[in-house]
PDB file of C-alpha atoms in Angstrom:
ATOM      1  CA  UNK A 521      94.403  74.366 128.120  1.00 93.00           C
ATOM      2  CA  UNK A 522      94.608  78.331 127.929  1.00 94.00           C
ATOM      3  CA  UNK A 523      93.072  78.117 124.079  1.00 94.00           C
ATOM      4  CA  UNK A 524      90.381  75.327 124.885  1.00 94.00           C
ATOM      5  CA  UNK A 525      89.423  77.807 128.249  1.00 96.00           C
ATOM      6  CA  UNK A 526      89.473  80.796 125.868  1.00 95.00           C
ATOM      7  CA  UNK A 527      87.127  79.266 122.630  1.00 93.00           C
ATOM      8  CA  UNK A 528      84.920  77.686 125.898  1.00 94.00           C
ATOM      9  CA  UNK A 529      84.630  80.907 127.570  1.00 96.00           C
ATOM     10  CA  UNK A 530      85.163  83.914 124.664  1.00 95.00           C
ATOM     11  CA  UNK A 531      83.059  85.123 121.830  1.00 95.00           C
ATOM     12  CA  UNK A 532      83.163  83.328 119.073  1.00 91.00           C
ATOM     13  CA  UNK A 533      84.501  85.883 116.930  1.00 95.00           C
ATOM     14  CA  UNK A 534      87.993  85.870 119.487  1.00 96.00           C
ATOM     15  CA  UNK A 535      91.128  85.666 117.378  1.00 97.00           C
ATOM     16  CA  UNK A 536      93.250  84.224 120.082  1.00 97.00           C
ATOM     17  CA  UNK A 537      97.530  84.436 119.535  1.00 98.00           C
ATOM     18  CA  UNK A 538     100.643  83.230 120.571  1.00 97.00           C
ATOM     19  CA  UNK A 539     102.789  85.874 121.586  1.00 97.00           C
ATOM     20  CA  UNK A 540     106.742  85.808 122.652  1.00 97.00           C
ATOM     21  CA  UNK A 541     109.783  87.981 122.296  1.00 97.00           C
ATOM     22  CA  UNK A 542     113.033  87.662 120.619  1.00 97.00           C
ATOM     23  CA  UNK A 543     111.939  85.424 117.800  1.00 98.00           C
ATOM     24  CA  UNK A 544     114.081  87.871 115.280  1.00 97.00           C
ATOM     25  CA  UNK A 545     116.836  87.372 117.072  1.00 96.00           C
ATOM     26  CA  UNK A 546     116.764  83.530 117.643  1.00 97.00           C
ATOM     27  CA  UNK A 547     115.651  81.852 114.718  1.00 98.00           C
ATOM     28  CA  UNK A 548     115.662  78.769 116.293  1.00 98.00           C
ATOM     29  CA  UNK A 549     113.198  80.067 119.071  1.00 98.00           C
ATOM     30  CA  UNK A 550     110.898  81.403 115.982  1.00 98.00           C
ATOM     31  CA  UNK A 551     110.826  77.876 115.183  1.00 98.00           C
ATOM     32  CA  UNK A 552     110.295  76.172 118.033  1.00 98.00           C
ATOM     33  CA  UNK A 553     107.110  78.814 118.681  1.00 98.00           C
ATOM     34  CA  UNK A 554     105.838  77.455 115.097  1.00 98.00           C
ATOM     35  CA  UNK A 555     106.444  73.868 115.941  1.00 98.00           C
ATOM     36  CA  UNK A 556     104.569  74.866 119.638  1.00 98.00           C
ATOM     37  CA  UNK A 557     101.267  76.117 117.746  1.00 98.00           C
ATOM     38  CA  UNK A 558     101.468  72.513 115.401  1.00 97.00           C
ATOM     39  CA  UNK A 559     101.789  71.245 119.119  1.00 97.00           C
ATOM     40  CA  UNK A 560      98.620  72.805 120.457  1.00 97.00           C
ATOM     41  CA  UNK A 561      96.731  72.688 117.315  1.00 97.00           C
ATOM     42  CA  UNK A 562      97.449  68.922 117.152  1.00 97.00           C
ATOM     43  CA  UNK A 563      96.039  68.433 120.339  1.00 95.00           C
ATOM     44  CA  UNK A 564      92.294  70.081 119.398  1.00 95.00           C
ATOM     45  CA  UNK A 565      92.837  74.135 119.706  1.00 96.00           C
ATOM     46  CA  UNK A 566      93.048  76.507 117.121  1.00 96.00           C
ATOM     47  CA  UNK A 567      95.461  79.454 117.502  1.00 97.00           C
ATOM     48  CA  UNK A 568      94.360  82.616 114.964  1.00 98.00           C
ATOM     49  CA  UNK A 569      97.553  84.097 115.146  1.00 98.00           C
ATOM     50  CA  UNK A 570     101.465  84.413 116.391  1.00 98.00           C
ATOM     51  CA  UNK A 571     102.565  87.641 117.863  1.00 98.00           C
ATOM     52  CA  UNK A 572     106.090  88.553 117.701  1.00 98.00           C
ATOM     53  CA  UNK A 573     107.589  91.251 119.919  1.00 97.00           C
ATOM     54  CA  UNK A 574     110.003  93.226 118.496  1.00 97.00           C
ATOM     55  CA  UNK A 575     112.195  95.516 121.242  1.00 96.00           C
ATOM     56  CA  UNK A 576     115.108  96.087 118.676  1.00 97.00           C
ATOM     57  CA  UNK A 577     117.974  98.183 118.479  1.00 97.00           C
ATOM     58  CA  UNK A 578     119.712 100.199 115.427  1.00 97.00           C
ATOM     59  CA  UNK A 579     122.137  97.400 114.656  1.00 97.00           C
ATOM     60  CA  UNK A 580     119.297  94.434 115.105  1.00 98.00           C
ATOM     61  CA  UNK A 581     120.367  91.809 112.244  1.00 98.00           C
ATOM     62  CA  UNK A 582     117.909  92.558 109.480  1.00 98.00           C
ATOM     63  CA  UNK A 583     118.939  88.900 107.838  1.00 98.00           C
ATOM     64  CA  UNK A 584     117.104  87.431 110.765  1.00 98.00           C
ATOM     65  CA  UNK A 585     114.490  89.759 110.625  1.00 98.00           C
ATOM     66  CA  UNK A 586     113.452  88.769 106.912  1.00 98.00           C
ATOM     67  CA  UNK A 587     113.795  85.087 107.603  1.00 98.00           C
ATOM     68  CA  UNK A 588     111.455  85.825 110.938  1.00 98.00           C
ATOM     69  CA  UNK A 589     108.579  87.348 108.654  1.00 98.00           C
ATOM     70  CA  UNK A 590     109.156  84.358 106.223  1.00 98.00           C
ATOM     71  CA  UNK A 591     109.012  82.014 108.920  1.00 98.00           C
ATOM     72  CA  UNK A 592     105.609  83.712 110.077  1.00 98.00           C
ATOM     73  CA  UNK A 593     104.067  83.880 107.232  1.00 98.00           C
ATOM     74  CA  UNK A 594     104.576  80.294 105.724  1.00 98.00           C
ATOM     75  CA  UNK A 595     102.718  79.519 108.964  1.00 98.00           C
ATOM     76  CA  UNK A 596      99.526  80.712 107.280  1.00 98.00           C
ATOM     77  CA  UNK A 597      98.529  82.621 110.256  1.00 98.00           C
ATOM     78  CA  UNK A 598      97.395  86.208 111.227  1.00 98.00           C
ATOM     79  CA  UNK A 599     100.873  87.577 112.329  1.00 98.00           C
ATOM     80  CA  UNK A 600     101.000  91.064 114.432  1.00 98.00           C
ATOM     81  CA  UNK A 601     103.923  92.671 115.452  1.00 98.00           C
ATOM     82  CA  UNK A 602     102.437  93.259 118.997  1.00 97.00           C
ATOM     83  CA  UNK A 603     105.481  95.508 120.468  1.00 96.00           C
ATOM     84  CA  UNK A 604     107.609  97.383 118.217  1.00 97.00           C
ATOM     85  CA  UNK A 605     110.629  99.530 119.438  1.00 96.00           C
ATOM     86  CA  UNK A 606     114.094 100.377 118.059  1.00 97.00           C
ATOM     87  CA  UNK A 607     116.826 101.487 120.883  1.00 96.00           C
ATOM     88  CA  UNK A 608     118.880 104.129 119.669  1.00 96.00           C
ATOM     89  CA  UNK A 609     120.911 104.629 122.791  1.00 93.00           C
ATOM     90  CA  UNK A 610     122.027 106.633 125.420  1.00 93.00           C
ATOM     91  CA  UNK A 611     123.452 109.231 123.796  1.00 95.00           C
ATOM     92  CA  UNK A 612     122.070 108.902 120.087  1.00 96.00           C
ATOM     93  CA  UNK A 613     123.840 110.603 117.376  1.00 96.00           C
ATOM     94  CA  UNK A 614     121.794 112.399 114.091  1.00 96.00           C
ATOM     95  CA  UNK A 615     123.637 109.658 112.307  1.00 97.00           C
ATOM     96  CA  UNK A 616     122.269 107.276 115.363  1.00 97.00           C
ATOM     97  CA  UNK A 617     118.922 108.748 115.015  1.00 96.00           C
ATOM     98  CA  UNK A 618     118.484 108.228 110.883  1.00 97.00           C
ATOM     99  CA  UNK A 619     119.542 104.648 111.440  1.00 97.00           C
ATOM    100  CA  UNK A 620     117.092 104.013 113.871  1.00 97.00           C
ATOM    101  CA  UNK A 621     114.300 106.073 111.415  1.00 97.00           C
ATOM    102  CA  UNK A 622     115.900 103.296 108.854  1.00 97.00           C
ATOM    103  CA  UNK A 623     115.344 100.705 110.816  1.00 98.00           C
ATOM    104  CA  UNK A 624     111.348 100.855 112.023  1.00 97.00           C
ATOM    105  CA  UNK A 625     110.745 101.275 107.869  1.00 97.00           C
ATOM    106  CA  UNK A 626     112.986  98.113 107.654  1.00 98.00           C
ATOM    107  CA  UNK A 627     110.945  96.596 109.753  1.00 98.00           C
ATOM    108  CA  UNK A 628     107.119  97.507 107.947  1.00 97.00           C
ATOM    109  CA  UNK A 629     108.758  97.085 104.812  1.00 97.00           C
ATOM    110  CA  UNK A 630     109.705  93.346 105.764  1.00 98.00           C
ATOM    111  CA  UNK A 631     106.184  92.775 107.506  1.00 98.00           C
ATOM    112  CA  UNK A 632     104.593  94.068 103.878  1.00 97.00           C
ATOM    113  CA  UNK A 633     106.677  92.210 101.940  1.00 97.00           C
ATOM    114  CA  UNK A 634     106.707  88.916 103.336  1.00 98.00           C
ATOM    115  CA  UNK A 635     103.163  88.943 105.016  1.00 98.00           C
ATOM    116  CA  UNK A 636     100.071  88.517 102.840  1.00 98.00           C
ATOM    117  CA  UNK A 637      97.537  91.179 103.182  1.00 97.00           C
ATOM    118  CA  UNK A 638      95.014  88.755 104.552  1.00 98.00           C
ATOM    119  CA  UNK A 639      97.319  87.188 107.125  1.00 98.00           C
ATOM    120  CA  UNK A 640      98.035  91.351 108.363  1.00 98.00           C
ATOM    121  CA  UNK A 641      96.842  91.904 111.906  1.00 98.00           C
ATOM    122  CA  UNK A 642      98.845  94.900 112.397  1.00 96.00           C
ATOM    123  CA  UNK A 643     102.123  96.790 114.318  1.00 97.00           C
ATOM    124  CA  UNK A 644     101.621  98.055 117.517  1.00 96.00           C
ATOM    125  CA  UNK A 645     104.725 100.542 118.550  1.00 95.00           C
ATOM    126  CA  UNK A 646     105.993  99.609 122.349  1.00 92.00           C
ATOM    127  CA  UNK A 647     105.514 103.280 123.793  1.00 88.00           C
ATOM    128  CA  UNK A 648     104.997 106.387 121.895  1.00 87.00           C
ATOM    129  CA  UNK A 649     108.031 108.587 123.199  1.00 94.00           C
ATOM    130  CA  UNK A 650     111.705 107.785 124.119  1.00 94.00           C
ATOM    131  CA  UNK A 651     111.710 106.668 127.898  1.00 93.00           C
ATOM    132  CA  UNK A 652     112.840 108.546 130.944  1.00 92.00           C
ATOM    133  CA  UNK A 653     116.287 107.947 131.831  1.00 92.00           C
ATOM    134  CA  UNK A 654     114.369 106.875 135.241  1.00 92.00           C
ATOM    135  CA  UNK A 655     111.952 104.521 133.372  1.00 91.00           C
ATOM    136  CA  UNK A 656     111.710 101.014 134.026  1.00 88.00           C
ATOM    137  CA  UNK A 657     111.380 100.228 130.354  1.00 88.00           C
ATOM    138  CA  UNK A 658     114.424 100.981 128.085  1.00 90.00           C
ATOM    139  CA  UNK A 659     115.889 103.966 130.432  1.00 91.00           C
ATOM    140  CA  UNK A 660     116.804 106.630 127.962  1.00 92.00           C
ATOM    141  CA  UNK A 661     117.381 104.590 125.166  1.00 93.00           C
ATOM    142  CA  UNK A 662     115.611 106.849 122.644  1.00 94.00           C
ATOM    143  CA  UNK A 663     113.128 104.284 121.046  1.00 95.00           C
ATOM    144  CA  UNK A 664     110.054 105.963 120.538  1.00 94.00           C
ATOM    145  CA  UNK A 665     108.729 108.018 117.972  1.00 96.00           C
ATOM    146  CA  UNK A 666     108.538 110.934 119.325  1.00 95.00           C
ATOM    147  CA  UNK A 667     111.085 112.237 122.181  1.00 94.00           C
ATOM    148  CA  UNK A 668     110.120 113.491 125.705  1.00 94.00           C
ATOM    149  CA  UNK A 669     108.708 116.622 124.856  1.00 95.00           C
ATOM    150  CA  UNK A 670     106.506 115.002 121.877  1.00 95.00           C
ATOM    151  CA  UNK A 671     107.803 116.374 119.232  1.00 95.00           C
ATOM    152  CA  UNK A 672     108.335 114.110 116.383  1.00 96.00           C
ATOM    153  CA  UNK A 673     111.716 112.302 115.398  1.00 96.00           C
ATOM    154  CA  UNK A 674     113.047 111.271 112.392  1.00 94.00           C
ATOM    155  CA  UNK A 675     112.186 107.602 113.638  1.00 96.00           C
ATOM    156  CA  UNK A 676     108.536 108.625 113.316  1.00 95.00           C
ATOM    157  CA  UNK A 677     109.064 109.540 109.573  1.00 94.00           C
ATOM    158  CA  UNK A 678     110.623 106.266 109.041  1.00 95.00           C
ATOM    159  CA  UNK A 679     108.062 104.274 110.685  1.00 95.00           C
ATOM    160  CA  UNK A 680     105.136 106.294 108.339  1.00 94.00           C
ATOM    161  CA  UNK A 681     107.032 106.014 104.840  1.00 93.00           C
ATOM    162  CA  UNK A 682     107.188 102.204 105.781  1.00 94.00           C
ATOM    163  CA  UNK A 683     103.143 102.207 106.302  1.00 93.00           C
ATOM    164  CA  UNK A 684     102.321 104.141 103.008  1.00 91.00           C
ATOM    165  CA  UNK A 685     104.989 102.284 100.833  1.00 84.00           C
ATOM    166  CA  UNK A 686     107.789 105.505 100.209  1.00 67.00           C
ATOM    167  CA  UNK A 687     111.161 105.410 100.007  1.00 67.00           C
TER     168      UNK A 687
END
C-alpha cells in the first residue's frame, strides 16, 4: 500500500526503496527482503531500489558481506548502502583503528565489485565523526571518519581509496 500511495501521490521521477538493517549479517533476512520486493511487485508496485544498512564493526564477517552485494545485485535493482558505519570500540587500538580503515574499503570495494555501475545509487556514511561516549547512537564506539575534534582518521583514508579504486 505504502508504494501504490507513493507512485499515486509522488513525482513521477521518485525512485522509491526498500530499506532494512542487518541484511549482511543474516543472509537469510537478505533473502527474505528480496523475496518481500517479488511479493510487492507481484501484487502491482514497482520498488526502484533495496537499501541496506550497514552499522558494522571491525570483525563484521566479510563472507557475508560479499554474498549480501551478490544477493543485491542479482536482484537487478538500484542498491544504496543507505547507513554505513564500522565500530571500532571503546578503547580502539592503532592496530584497531587500521582494521576498521580496512574494513569501510572492504566494504566499497565489495559494493564496486559486485554492483553494476548502472544499478549504483550510492553509500551514505551513518554520522561523520566517532560518537560521544554520551550519544545515543554507538556511544564512543569510534565509527566515524573523522574523531570528535574532526580531524581525519585512518578510517577516512580507507573509506576514499575504496571510492577511487587504490590499494
Amino acid at each position: 500500500e505504502a508504494f501504490r500511495l507513493a507512485r499515486k501521490n509522488g513525482n513521477p521521477t521518485d525512485k522509491l526503496f526498500i530499506n532494512d538493517y542487518n541484511l549482511e549479517y543474516s543472509i537469510d533476512k537478505c533473502k527474505g527482503l528480496i523475496q518481500y520486493v517479488s511479493y510487492i511487485e507481484s501484487k502491482g508496485q514497482k520498488v526502484d531500489g533495496i537499501g541496506t544498512q550497514m552499522h558494522i564493526t571491525i570483525n563484521s564477517d566479510k563472507a557475508k558481506i560479499e554474498t549480501m552485494f551478490q544477493l543485491l545485485a542479482a536482484t537487478g535493482k538500484l542498491i544504496k548502502v543507505s547507513e554505513l558505519d564500522v565500530a571500532a570500540g571503546l578503547k580502539p587500538t592503532k592496530i584497531d583503528l587500521q582494521l576498521q580503515s580496512d574494513m569501510y574499503k572492504y566494504v566499497v570495494d565489495m559494493y564496486m565489485k559486485y554492483i553494476p555501475a548502472n544499478q549504483r545509487y550510492g553509500i551514505t556514511v551513518w554520522g561523520l565523526t566517532d560518537s560521544k561516549a554520551d550519544s545515543s547512537w554507538l556511544p564512543g564506539q569510534n565509527q566515524g571518519l573523522w574523531d570528535l575534534k574532526f580531524t581525519r582518521k585512518t578510517s577516512y583514508t580507507g573509506f576514499a581509496n575504496g571510492l577511487k579504486g587504490s590499494k
